[in-house]
XYZ file of C-alpha atoms in Angstrom:
704
model
C 87.643 109.383 21.034
C 88.147 105.626 21.138
C 84.822 104.637 19.498
C 85.301 106.695 16.283
C 88.857 105.401 15.968
C 87.760 101.775 16.241
C 84.953 102.284 13.744
C 87.270 104.042 11.273
C 89.758 101.185 11.521
C 87.034 98.675 10.742
C 85.993 100.686 7.680
C 89.584 100.682 6.376
C 89.766 96.908 6.713
C 86.421 96.620 4.927
C 87.660 98.695 1.995
C 90.686 96.420 1.659
C 88.421 93.375 1.750
C 86.198 94.920 -0.919
C 89.212 95.474 -3.186
C 90.405 91.898 -2.765
C 87.084 90.348 -3.786
C 85.836 93.092 -6.066
C 85.130 90.657 -8.912
C 83.467 87.618 -7.312
C 82.890 85.609 -10.490
C 83.659 81.854 -10.584
C 86.666 82.390 -12.889
C 88.172 85.085 -10.685
C 87.585 83.003 -7.597
C 89.298 80.016 -9.217
C 92.280 82.148 -10.299
C 92.484 83.637 -6.832
C 92.325 80.150 -5.351
C 95.199 78.881 -7.539
C 97.365 81.851 -6.648
C 96.653 81.481 -2.966
C 97.388 77.761 -3.069
C 100.908 78.553 -4.174
C 101.277 81.157 -1.458
C 99.873 78.708 1.108
C 102.657 76.230 0.346
C 105.219 78.820 1.435
C 103.238 80.235 4.366
C 100.948 77.444 5.631
C 99.562 79.404 8.630
C 99.369 82.891 7.168
C 96.628 82.100 4.639
C 94.063 80.533 7.020
C 94.738 83.219 9.648
C 94.405 86.000 7.075
C 91.236 84.441 5.643
C 89.775 84.084 9.131
C 90.440 87.733 10.019
C 89.070 88.928 6.697
C 85.899 86.834 7.047
C 85.328 88.095 10.586
C 85.654 91.668 9.348
C 83.236 91.144 6.468
C 80.685 89.505 8.752
C 81.087 92.181 11.431
C 80.458 94.982 8.922
C 77.661 93.094 7.132
C 79.355 93.473 3.742
C 77.747 91.605 0.807
C 80.670 89.233 0.254
C 80.086 86.566 2.883
C 78.629 84.088 0.371
C 81.577 84.414 -2.006
C 84.035 84.222 0.877
C 82.341 81.004 1.995
C 82.667 79.449 -1.440
C 86.271 80.627 -1.772
C 87.222 79.359 1.687
C 85.728 75.950 1.002
C 87.515 75.793 -2.348
C 90.830 76.757 -0.739
C 90.797 74.685 2.414
C 88.475 71.819 1.620
C 85.345 70.848 3.469
C 86.487 70.235 7.052
C 89.098 72.963 7.445
C 86.863 75.393 5.558
C 83.889 74.500 7.751
C 85.804 75.180 10.962
C 87.228 78.477 9.736
C 83.984 79.782 8.230
C 81.697 78.615 11.035
C 83.722 80.294 13.774
C 84.561 83.377 11.688
C 80.911 84.022 10.783
C 79.760 83.605 14.396
C 82.527 85.824 15.781
C 81.768 88.423 13.119
C 78.081 88.291 14.081
C 79.075 88.763 17.732
C 81.162 91.831 16.851
C 78.210 93.323 14.941
C 76.036 92.527 17.959
C 78.460 94.419 20.228
C 78.688 97.325 17.790
C 74.899 97.621 17.822
C 74.818 97.483 21.603
C 77.697 99.797 22.525
C 78.745 101.938 19.531
C 75.669 102.586 17.368
C 72.660 101.962 19.585
C 70.674 105.063 18.644
C 71.507 104.749 14.950
C 70.408 101.101 14.857
C 67.159 101.877 16.665
C 66.367 104.663 14.204
C 67.236 102.627 11.118
C 65.523 99.360 11.977
C 62.240 100.934 13.090
C 59.410 98.379 12.920
C 61.804 95.485 12.353
C 63.277 96.049 15.793
C 59.846 95.915 17.404
C 59.063 92.605 15.690
C 62.360 91.089 16.862
C 61.865 92.311 20.440
C 58.396 90.783 20.389
C 59.788 87.484 19.076
C 62.466 87.379 21.802
C 59.854 88.045 24.482
C 57.682 85.268 23.055
C 60.207 82.513 22.282
C 63.521 83.654 23.773
C 66.604 81.857 22.482
C 64.559 79.617 20.175
C 63.495 82.675 18.222
C 67.130 83.576 17.498
C 67.878 79.955 16.597
C 64.998 79.877 14.102
C 66.139 83.139 12.491
C 69.651 81.747 12.135
C 68.456 78.495 10.633
C 66.088 80.128 8.128
C 67.260 83.702 7.436
C 63.897 85.293 6.643
C 65.434 88.397 8.222
C 68.879 89.473 6.864
C 71.721 88.445 9.161
C 72.986 91.998 9.520
C 69.581 93.066 10.834
C 69.576 90.165 13.299
C 73.086 90.989 14.521
C 72.410 94.673 15.086
C 68.872 94.302 16.412
C 69.712 91.642 18.978
C 72.362 93.978 20.337
C 69.498 96.184 21.505
C 67.715 93.341 23.315
C 68.438 92.020 26.811
C 70.096 88.850 25.490
C 73.592 88.236 26.859
C 76.479 88.302 24.395
C 77.708 84.782 25.198
C 74.201 83.379 24.739
C 73.875 85.209 21.433
C 77.208 83.775 20.247
C 76.465 80.175 21.209
C 73.008 80.196 19.620
C 74.368 81.858 16.474
C 77.154 79.289 16.245
C 74.677 76.430 16.449
C 71.939 78.031 14.367
C 74.175 78.990 11.444
C 76.068 75.689 11.388
C 73.617 73.650 9.241
C 73.448 76.364 6.577
C 77.217 76.807 6.692
C 77.674 73.062 6.139
C 75.522 73.225 3.002
C 77.349 76.223 1.512
C 80.798 74.882 2.405
C 79.906 71.570 0.762
C 78.936 73.439 -2.401
C 82.130 75.506 -2.276
C 84.283 72.422 -1.802
C 82.709 70.841 -4.874
C 83.262 74.040 -6.863
C 86.891 73.996 -5.751
C 87.320 70.668 -7.471
C 85.837 71.952 -10.728
C 88.501 72.128 -13.466
C 86.262 72.348 -16.551
C 82.697 73.148 -17.543
C 81.950 69.441 -17.929
C 82.532 69.064 -14.199
C 79.329 70.985 -13.566
C 77.431 67.752 -14.256
C 79.399 65.752 -11.701
C 77.230 63.956 -9.100
C 78.982 65.709 -6.217
C 78.361 69.219 -7.533
C 74.790 68.462 -8.599
C 74.143 67.008 -5.165
C 75.538 70.146 -3.535
C 73.235 72.358 -5.612
C 70.232 70.149 -4.822
C 71.091 70.400 -1.126
C 71.285 74.196 -1.417
C 67.817 74.244 -2.979
C 66.073 71.943 -0.516
C 67.851 73.029 2.671
C 65.404 75.875 3.480
C 62.486 73.440 3.177
C 64.195 70.880 5.377
C 65.142 73.527 7.943
C 61.646 74.980 7.983
C 60.079 71.541 8.490
C 62.575 70.768 11.239
C 61.835 74.016 13.017
C 58.113 73.365 12.867
C 58.602 69.913 14.397
C 60.797 71.293 17.178
C 58.436 74.197 17.847
C 55.477 71.842 17.957
C 57.205 69.566 20.462
C 58.070 72.550 22.645
C 54.519 73.916 22.889
C 52.790 70.541 23.231
C 55.244 68.902 25.650
C 52.952 69.336 28.674
C 49.899 67.855 26.907
C 48.944 64.324 25.894
C 47.625 64.134 22.351
C 44.652 61.809 21.808
C 45.210 58.809 19.561
C 41.991 59.604 17.677
C 39.523 62.475 17.506
C 35.755 62.835 17.661
C 35.750 65.806 15.259
C 37.955 67.148 12.479
C 37.125 70.716 13.464
C 35.334 72.610 16.202
C 34.405 76.235 15.578
C 33.632 78.473 18.553
C 31.469 81.431 17.565
C 28.800 81.692 14.856
C 29.527 85.161 13.531
C 30.886 85.828 10.047
C 34.224 84.062 10.645
C 32.707 81.058 12.390
C 29.948 80.561 9.855
C 32.364 80.623 6.926
C 34.812 78.300 8.692
C 32.010 75.813 9.426
C 30.718 76.008 5.864
C 34.181 75.368 4.390
C 34.706 72.387 6.677
C 31.310 70.898 5.828
C 31.942 71.299 2.096
C 35.247 69.448 2.580
C 33.234 66.595 4.156
C 34.889 67.113 7.536
C 33.067 66.339 10.757
C 32.594 69.821 12.204
C 30.834 71.207 15.275
C 29.825 74.866 15.555
C 29.282 76.289 19.054
C 27.441 79.559 19.732
C 26.346 80.841 23.132
C 24.162 83.699 21.818
C 22.493 84.183 18.431
C 23.544 82.647 15.136
C 24.823 85.257 12.721
C 26.713 87.118 15.426
C 26.770 90.875 15.824
C 26.584 91.645 12.105
C 23.159 90.086 11.629
C 21.590 90.857 14.981
C 22.997 94.203 16.117
C 25.490 95.519 13.567
C 25.600 95.617 9.791
C 22.072 94.448 9.028
C 19.943 96.555 11.414
C 22.094 99.656 10.925
C 21.834 99.463 7.131
C 18.081 98.999 7.386
C 17.865 102.159 9.511
C 20.176 103.996 7.084
C 17.893 103.008 4.179
C 14.915 104.629 5.922
C 16.966 107.736 6.639
C 18.065 107.907 3.011
C 14.465 107.699 1.831
C 13.542 110.660 4.031
C 16.534 112.658 2.812
C 15.757 111.884 -0.843
C 12.212 113.106 -0.356
C 13.454 116.402 1.034
C 16.010 116.781 -1.752
C 13.580 115.954 -4.555
C 12.884 119.611 -5.364
C 16.311 119.865 -7.012
C 15.185 117.186 -9.473
C 11.791 118.785 -10.054
C 9.821 116.626 -7.605
C 8.614 118.198 -4.349
C 7.390 116.223 -1.373
C 7.586 116.308 2.403
C 8.471 112.993 4.102
C 6.243 111.535 6.779
C 8.242 109.315 9.137
C 6.288 106.444 10.670
C 8.734 105.554 13.444
C 6.993 102.370 14.491
C 7.105 101.169 10.884
C 10.801 102.081 10.638
C 11.716 99.997 13.685
C 9.384 97.153 12.711
C 11.053 96.985 9.306
C 14.456 96.600 10.967
C 13.175 93.471 12.716
C 11.668 92.227 9.455
C 14.975 92.653 7.607
C 16.807 90.680 10.292
C 14.176 87.961 10.191
C 14.419 87.766 6.382
C 18.192 87.267 6.412
C 18.356 85.107 9.556
C 17.485 81.764 7.842
C 20.759 81.998 5.909
C 22.605 81.818 9.241
C 20.204 79.543 11.099
C 21.060 76.267 12.872
C 18.668 74.467 10.525
C 20.529 75.587 7.418
C 23.942 74.704 8.764
C 22.744 71.333 10.020
C 21.391 70.660 6.521
C 24.894 71.378 5.226
C 26.384 68.802 7.578
C 27.436 71.035 10.481
C 26.622 69.951 14.032
C 25.362 73.073 15.830
C 25.483 73.350 19.620
C 24.195 76.167 21.803
C 26.229 76.992 24.894
C 29.521 78.332 26.192
C 32.648 76.520 25.013
C 35.787 76.052 27.117
C 39.079 74.533 25.986
C 40.230 71.846 28.419
C 43.411 71.071 26.504
C 44.544 71.754 22.904
C 42.163 69.102 21.550
C 39.323 68.895 24.074
C 36.274 71.175 24.079
C 33.643 71.301 26.816
C 30.151 72.762 26.366
C 27.780 72.639 29.327
C 29.411 69.536 30.750
C 29.713 67.670 27.445
C 33.236 67.025 26.171
C 34.659 65.918 22.857
C 38.024 65.897 21.113
C 38.784 67.802 17.934
C 41.847 67.617 15.732
C 41.668 71.387 15.181
C 39.791 74.303 16.729
C 38.927 77.719 15.296
C 38.270 80.530 17.760
C 35.829 83.026 16.225
C 34.432 84.577 19.398
C 34.097 88.106 17.986
C 34.185 91.388 19.878
C 31.941 93.363 22.225
C 31.337 97.114 22.586
C 33.651 98.983 24.954
C 32.135 100.898 27.870
C 34.770 103.385 29.113
C 35.205 103.873 32.888
C 33.820 107.412 33.026
C 32.404 108.888 36.255
C 28.632 108.513 36.518
C 28.247 106.622 33.246
C 26.562 103.686 34.954
C 23.858 106.027 36.286
C 22.521 107.134 32.887
C 21.702 103.737 31.294
C 24.213 103.854 28.415
C 23.306 101.945 25.279
C 25.687 100.137 22.921
C 25.256 98.911 19.375
C 23.955 95.657 20.901
C 21.255 97.194 23.125
C 20.291 100.173 20.969
C 17.757 98.437 18.756
C 15.376 97.306 21.476
C 15.498 100.796 22.998
C 14.661 102.433 19.656
C 11.809 100.006 19.031
C 10.317 100.814 22.443
C 9.996 104.510 21.582
C 6.941 106.002 19.846
C 9.096 108.480 17.916
C 12.754 109.201 17.147
C 14.706 110.379 20.215
C 14.568 114.146 20.541
C 17.728 114.455 22.630
C 20.258 111.749 21.832
C 23.993 111.882 22.528
C 26.382 109.581 20.685
C 29.917 109.170 22.037
C 32.361 108.306 19.275
C 32.848 109.662 15.779
C 33.897 106.427 14.124
C 31.905 104.578 11.444
C 29.199 103.344 13.847
C 28.676 106.725 15.491
C 28.575 108.646 12.217
C 26.231 106.222 10.445
C 23.692 106.108 13.269
C 23.871 109.832 14.031
C 23.068 110.761 10.427
C 20.335 108.152 9.994
C 18.468 109.139 13.175
C 18.804 112.851 12.411
C 17.411 112.332 8.899
C 14.408 110.588 10.436
C 13.669 113.594 12.633
C 15.692 112.829 15.751
C 17.818 115.324 17.638
C 21.405 114.072 17.804
C 24.629 115.408 19.313
C 27.784 113.570 18.226
C 30.780 113.894 20.578
C 34.244 112.966 19.272
C 37.370 113.352 21.401
C 39.787 113.415 18.444
C 40.351 116.409 16.214
C 38.326 114.911 13.358
C 35.802 112.191 12.539
C 36.725 108.728 11.153
C 40.412 109.058 11.973
C 41.510 106.188 9.732
C 40.301 107.955 6.608
C 41.852 110.787 4.625
C 41.506 114.266 6.232
C 39.400 115.491 3.287
C 36.969 112.646 3.955
C 36.629 113.669 7.599
C 35.915 117.260 6.605
C 33.281 116.275 4.034
C 31.616 113.894 6.451
C 31.464 116.486 9.224
C 29.868 118.992 6.838
C 27.318 116.396 5.691
C 26.328 115.490 9.252
C 25.887 119.125 10.173
C 23.775 119.681 7.048
C 21.485 116.840 8.176
C 21.019 118.458 11.575
C 23.578 116.620 13.710
C 25.300 118.786 16.330
C 28.909 117.657 15.851
C 31.407 118.403 18.619
C 34.997 117.721 17.578
C 37.875 117.573 20.061
C 35.394 117.279 22.919
C 35.880 114.737 25.712
C 33.110 113.499 27.984
C 34.418 113.729 31.543
C 31.362 113.139 33.728
C 27.756 111.967 33.656
C 24.847 112.542 35.975
C 21.166 111.762 36.390
C 20.095 114.452 38.836
C 17.411 116.694 37.354
C 17.544 114.656 34.123
C 20.405 112.861 32.403
C 23.397 114.922 31.325
C 26.995 114.686 30.166
C 29.694 117.234 30.933
C 32.455 117.881 28.398
C 36.029 118.883 29.155
C 35.257 122.529 28.314
C 32.565 122.644 31.011
C 29.608 122.352 28.634
C 26.692 120.246 29.865
C 24.399 118.466 27.399
C 21.064 117.064 28.519
C 19.855 113.894 26.837
C 17.169 111.230 26.915
C 19.209 108.516 25.208
C 22.977 107.846 25.209
C 24.794 105.608 22.743
C 28.398 104.678 23.497
C 30.227 103.876 20.262
C 33.900 104.327 21.171
C 35.159 100.974 19.922
C 34.951 97.214 20.353
C 37.101 94.799 22.338
C 37.821 91.179 21.403
C 36.069 88.530 23.492
C 38.968 86.691 25.136
C 37.878 85.691 28.623
C 36.257 82.467 29.730
C 37.465 80.154 26.969
C 40.429 78.607 28.777
C 43.064 80.390 26.709
C 45.143 81.455 29.703
C 45.503 77.892 31.007
C 46.754 76.756 27.591
C 49.309 79.571 27.386
C 47.697 81.113 24.287
C 48.868 84.706 24.250
C 46.381 87.525 24.108
C 46.786 91.257 24.200
C 43.993 93.219 22.571
C 43.419 90.202 20.310
C 44.592 86.598 20.173
C 48.167 86.464 18.941
C 48.431 84.551 15.665
C 50.964 84.046 12.904
C 50.481 84.715 9.205
C 48.449 81.488 8.922
C 46.102 82.447 11.810
C 47.670 79.785 14.030
C 48.024 80.520 17.737
C 50.911 79.374 19.936
C 49.310 75.919 19.618
C 49.161 75.416 15.824
C 46.034 73.235 15.859
C 44.138 76.124 17.495
C 43.480 78.998 15.104
C 41.706 82.339 15.476
C 39.695 84.325 12.938
C 37.595 87.465 12.777
C 37.432 90.280 15.309
C 39.142 88.163 17.959
C 42.201 87.820 15.709
C 42.243 91.352 14.268
C 43.601 93.587 12.990
C 40.391 94.682 11.204
C 36.934 94.475 12.762
C 35.010 94.025 9.527
C 32.526 91.380 8.463
C 34.236 90.824 5.125
C 37.634 90.518 6.833
C 36.167 88.004 9.277
C 34.693 85.920 6.476
C 37.997 85.936 4.605
C 39.875 84.813 7.695
C 37.227 82.196 8.429
C 37.856 80.238 5.239
C 41.640 80.551 5.601
C 41.511 79.306 9.195
C 39.319 76.355 8.222
C 41.472 75.457 5.223
C 44.673 75.623 7.272
C 43.136 73.631 10.110
C 41.943 70.844 7.818
C 44.911 70.686 5.438
C 47.758 70.828 7.976
C 50.545 69.813 7.685
C 50.349 69.388 3.913
C 49.765 73.013 2.917
C 48.813 76.363 4.401
C 47.402 79.671 3.178
C 48.573 83.048 4.418
C 45.927 85.411 5.737
C 47.941 88.600 5.456
C 48.534 90.545 2.275
C 45.045 90.350 0.781
C 43.551 93.846 0.390
C 40.424 94.177 2.535
C 38.008 96.969 1.543
C 36.043 98.908 4.162
C 33.134 101.337 3.943
C 31.320 103.916 6.039
C 27.677 103.959 4.906
C 26.995 107.621 5.460
C 25.952 110.152 2.841
C 28.350 110.762 1.218
C 29.495 107.164 1.407
C 33.166 106.402 2.138
C 35.016 103.364 0.826
C 38.705 102.566 1.140
C 41.184 99.768 0.425
C 44.927 99.592 1.002
C 47.022 102.564 2.060
C 46.012 106.131 2.741
C 48.418 108.949 1.914
C 49.394 109.252 5.583
C 50.119 105.515 5.797
C 52.219 105.582 2.625
C 54.197 108.528 4.014
C 54.686 106.770 7.366
C 56.025 103.683 5.599
C 58.299 105.877 3.480
C 56.818 104.270 0.375
C 57.542 106.206 -2.807
C 54.138 106.908 -4.270
C 51.949 109.132 -6.438
C 48.360 110.272 -5.893
C 45.768 110.744 -8.611
C 42.322 112.156 -7.851
C 39.237 112.241 -10.057
C 36.303 114.449 -8.913
C 32.897 112.798 -9.184
C 31.563 116.189 -10.229
C 33.054 115.422 -13.672
C 31.308 112.038 -13.989
C 28.395 112.093 -16.407
C 26.262 109.696 -14.346
C 26.799 111.802 -11.209
C 25.749 114.919 -13.128
C 22.529 113.281 -14.352
C 21.580 112.217 -10.822
C 22.536 115.479 -9.155
C 25.059 113.713 -6.883
C 28.315 115.403 -7.812
C 29.965 115.481 -4.398
C 33.077 113.397 -3.791
C 36.099 111.945 -5.548
C 38.045 108.835 -6.428
C 41.612 108.908 -5.114
C 44.125 106.230 -6.084
C 47.639 105.846 -4.696
C 50.174 104.134 -6.950
C 53.801 103.171 -6.628
C 55.957 105.973 -7.974
C 56.515 105.631 -11.702
C 54.200 102.616 -11.911
C 50.486 101.885 -12.286
C 50.627 99.410 -9.372
C 47.793 100.269 -6.972
C 48.790 100.717 -3.330
C 45.470 102.044 -2.050
C 42.313 103.898 -2.954
C 39.652 106.037 -1.299
C 36.255 106.816 -2.781
C 33.977 109.490 -1.334
C 30.487 109.874 -2.767
C 27.378 107.991 -3.838
C 27.932 104.294 -4.616
C 31.481 104.490 -3.227
C 31.488 100.830 -2.196
C 30.487 99.677 -5.669
C 33.054 101.919 -7.372
C 35.785 100.570 -5.085
C 35.022 96.920 -5.884
C 36.782 97.073 -9.256
C 39.860 98.681 -7.717
C 39.967 96.037 -4.979
C 39.776 93.293 -7.600
C 42.679 94.878 -9.457
C 44.764 95.076 -6.272
C 43.961 91.484 -5.308
C 45.110 90.124 -8.657
C 47.968 92.594 -9.138
C 46.403 94.391 -12.085
C 47.502 97.971 -12.634
C 45.521 101.043 -13.608
C 46.311 100.305 -17.243
C 44.100 97.206 -17.089
C 41.209 99.190 -15.628
C 41.632 101.866 -18.289
C 41.613 99.313 -21.123
C 38.413 97.617 -19.886
C 35.154 98.767 -21.543
C 32.670 100.181 -19.014
C 28.938 100.855 -19.355
C 28.060 104.460 -20.173
C 26.829 106.289 -18.243
C 27.613 104.403 -15.052
C 29.158 104.983 -11.647
C 31.798 102.349 -12.416
C 33.283 104.720 -14.996
C 34.684 106.734 -12.081
C 37.439 104.155 -11.571
C 38.224 104.117 -15.302
C 38.332 107.911 -15.468
C 40.691 108.018 -12.482
C 42.939 105.574 -14.334
C 42.729 107.878 -17.346
C 43.895 110.821 -15.230
C 46.888 108.734 -14.161
C 47.693 107.857 -17.780
C 47.570 111.508 -18.839
C 50.218 112.325 -16.246
C 52.533 109.630 -17.555
C 52.456 110.354 -21.267
C 56.023 110.706 -22.538
C 56.356 114.134 -24.241
C 59.173 112.873 -26.453
C 56.991 110.051 -27.710
C 54.221 112.555 -28.433
C 56.631 114.701 -30.382
C 57.766 111.679 -32.387
C 54.154 110.696 -33.010
C 53.387 114.192 -34.254
C 56.298 114.068 -36.711
C 55.323 110.582 -37.869
C 51.735 111.692 -38.567
C 52.997 114.737 -40.404
C 55.177 112.459 -42.548
C 52.184 110.184 -43.208
C 50.198 113.166 -44.507
C 52.960 113.833 -47.032
């Protein structure tokens, strides 16, 4: 019974406080100040005590009057007395909110704060008390959220109070100084007084000063156990020559920096040698075979002949054709020093490669990711292949594999399963989840499953591999007891960032599934940045390239300016038939974020170009903010999905709404019209019927 009573009492006090300062305009504050000054002369202690209690209550209940109370208190009591009252009242109020969150409303706070609470808990685990101090000094998170959320952490109340008192003091000084100057304002001409102008200037620049101060303090904390060189051999060292590393090196070379690129395997990384390039070459051959079979619908009949040795030889030729773009010779011609070997970080500025050491002002980690091999019984006995080892195994065969099992129904598994089946192979695709490509819309998963089955892939959904064996031939047993014999096994269940062997642990750089970075791709040690698969969250070549240039720019330009890596929409595609392309939110993600939204869908079956080519399967789906044409996300399913999505991604990147797409002339007939027609569907939904009625009457009047 005691907790509800206490909470009710606090609400009553809050209502009274709201009534007292219900009109927080400068005139009302000045009138209130003058009246209180007279009352203060008669009761010198009552006013400061009453103000203190009221301020504590407002701060404890997180009411939106703290700023006005600060200005009023400074105007009433002057700078020093106001500073003492407000500083202690705000900290005590924060402590009370902290205790309320911990003891009275724990479950409610946890439910309301959601993801914010997780971020704060992570920050406390990473930086402890300094994290709270930084939040107090620069309130990027509202104070009421900080007060309540920290009540759910393991931080002691006294520690929370002391840090809050110290962290809020600089900001309180600035606001009290402004309030004290306002308290001396007797006319509008006083606005131009040097004291008041100085107070406003201080209010404007304080966040910048505080942020710079925090960065200096944070830097000293993380580098205190290291000795920084007086000069450096390199401006930048990039470890890893995949998409992120190549772009970072290129950017640095173009900026005339002295840059060294280190790669222990092949230039171009996984994308060139074992990922995007070889898989798309195989998919192209599979598409040619499928088109030949489907030609009868267009009046052309033919039966494809698959020359498997030519298919695999062409894959090698495609890689060899593209490889010079990523070669050591090209990058050396651009001004990049290229070294082959394994790199280890000796300290935040020293890199060692095969016994050779040099210092670098900044370092970019772009070490990529490797395929995951799950610890399943007997798996090591059946010679499992990954996306890295698959290509040599395919090239060694005289014909497509007749009995191939692929574990994993993500983009890699689906693309390869369909391509090999179209070329005459026998493929069984095993996916443990209840649908393929889990990150996509459910309708996409259904369409993709149907397409794979139509191409001859035996798709097993919700099936888990539990055991492997090689007695009497290779086999895999599923959780329902089914055994599948195979000649070739591809494991495509995901990729894991390459984190070991680079000296990160000794430097204290935090890693979980990826290297922990901030919004600028900086690690715990700001001169060491990470980009690409090793930084996450997306394992995409285009995402890696985007992060590569941001990491290089931030590394070279620090401390003068920085670019944020987060917030840019990154498109992704699954190159199956039908093709899948997506950017931004899905419907499920928008619902999970409780984002008010609308969904518009345009079927490609209505697109003239799709009709002429006999490729009418699929749709364009666009998610917009509710009541607005702002694009939150889009999914395209069908032929040329990636190309259709490009225009939508451009619009999202530059904050252009569907109205801009609709008003842009498009070629007719073209696949790009699909995006315009989807925008037209959105516009039709948002036509104001009253305006139409008025337009009808106006036209009738014009006709006489």
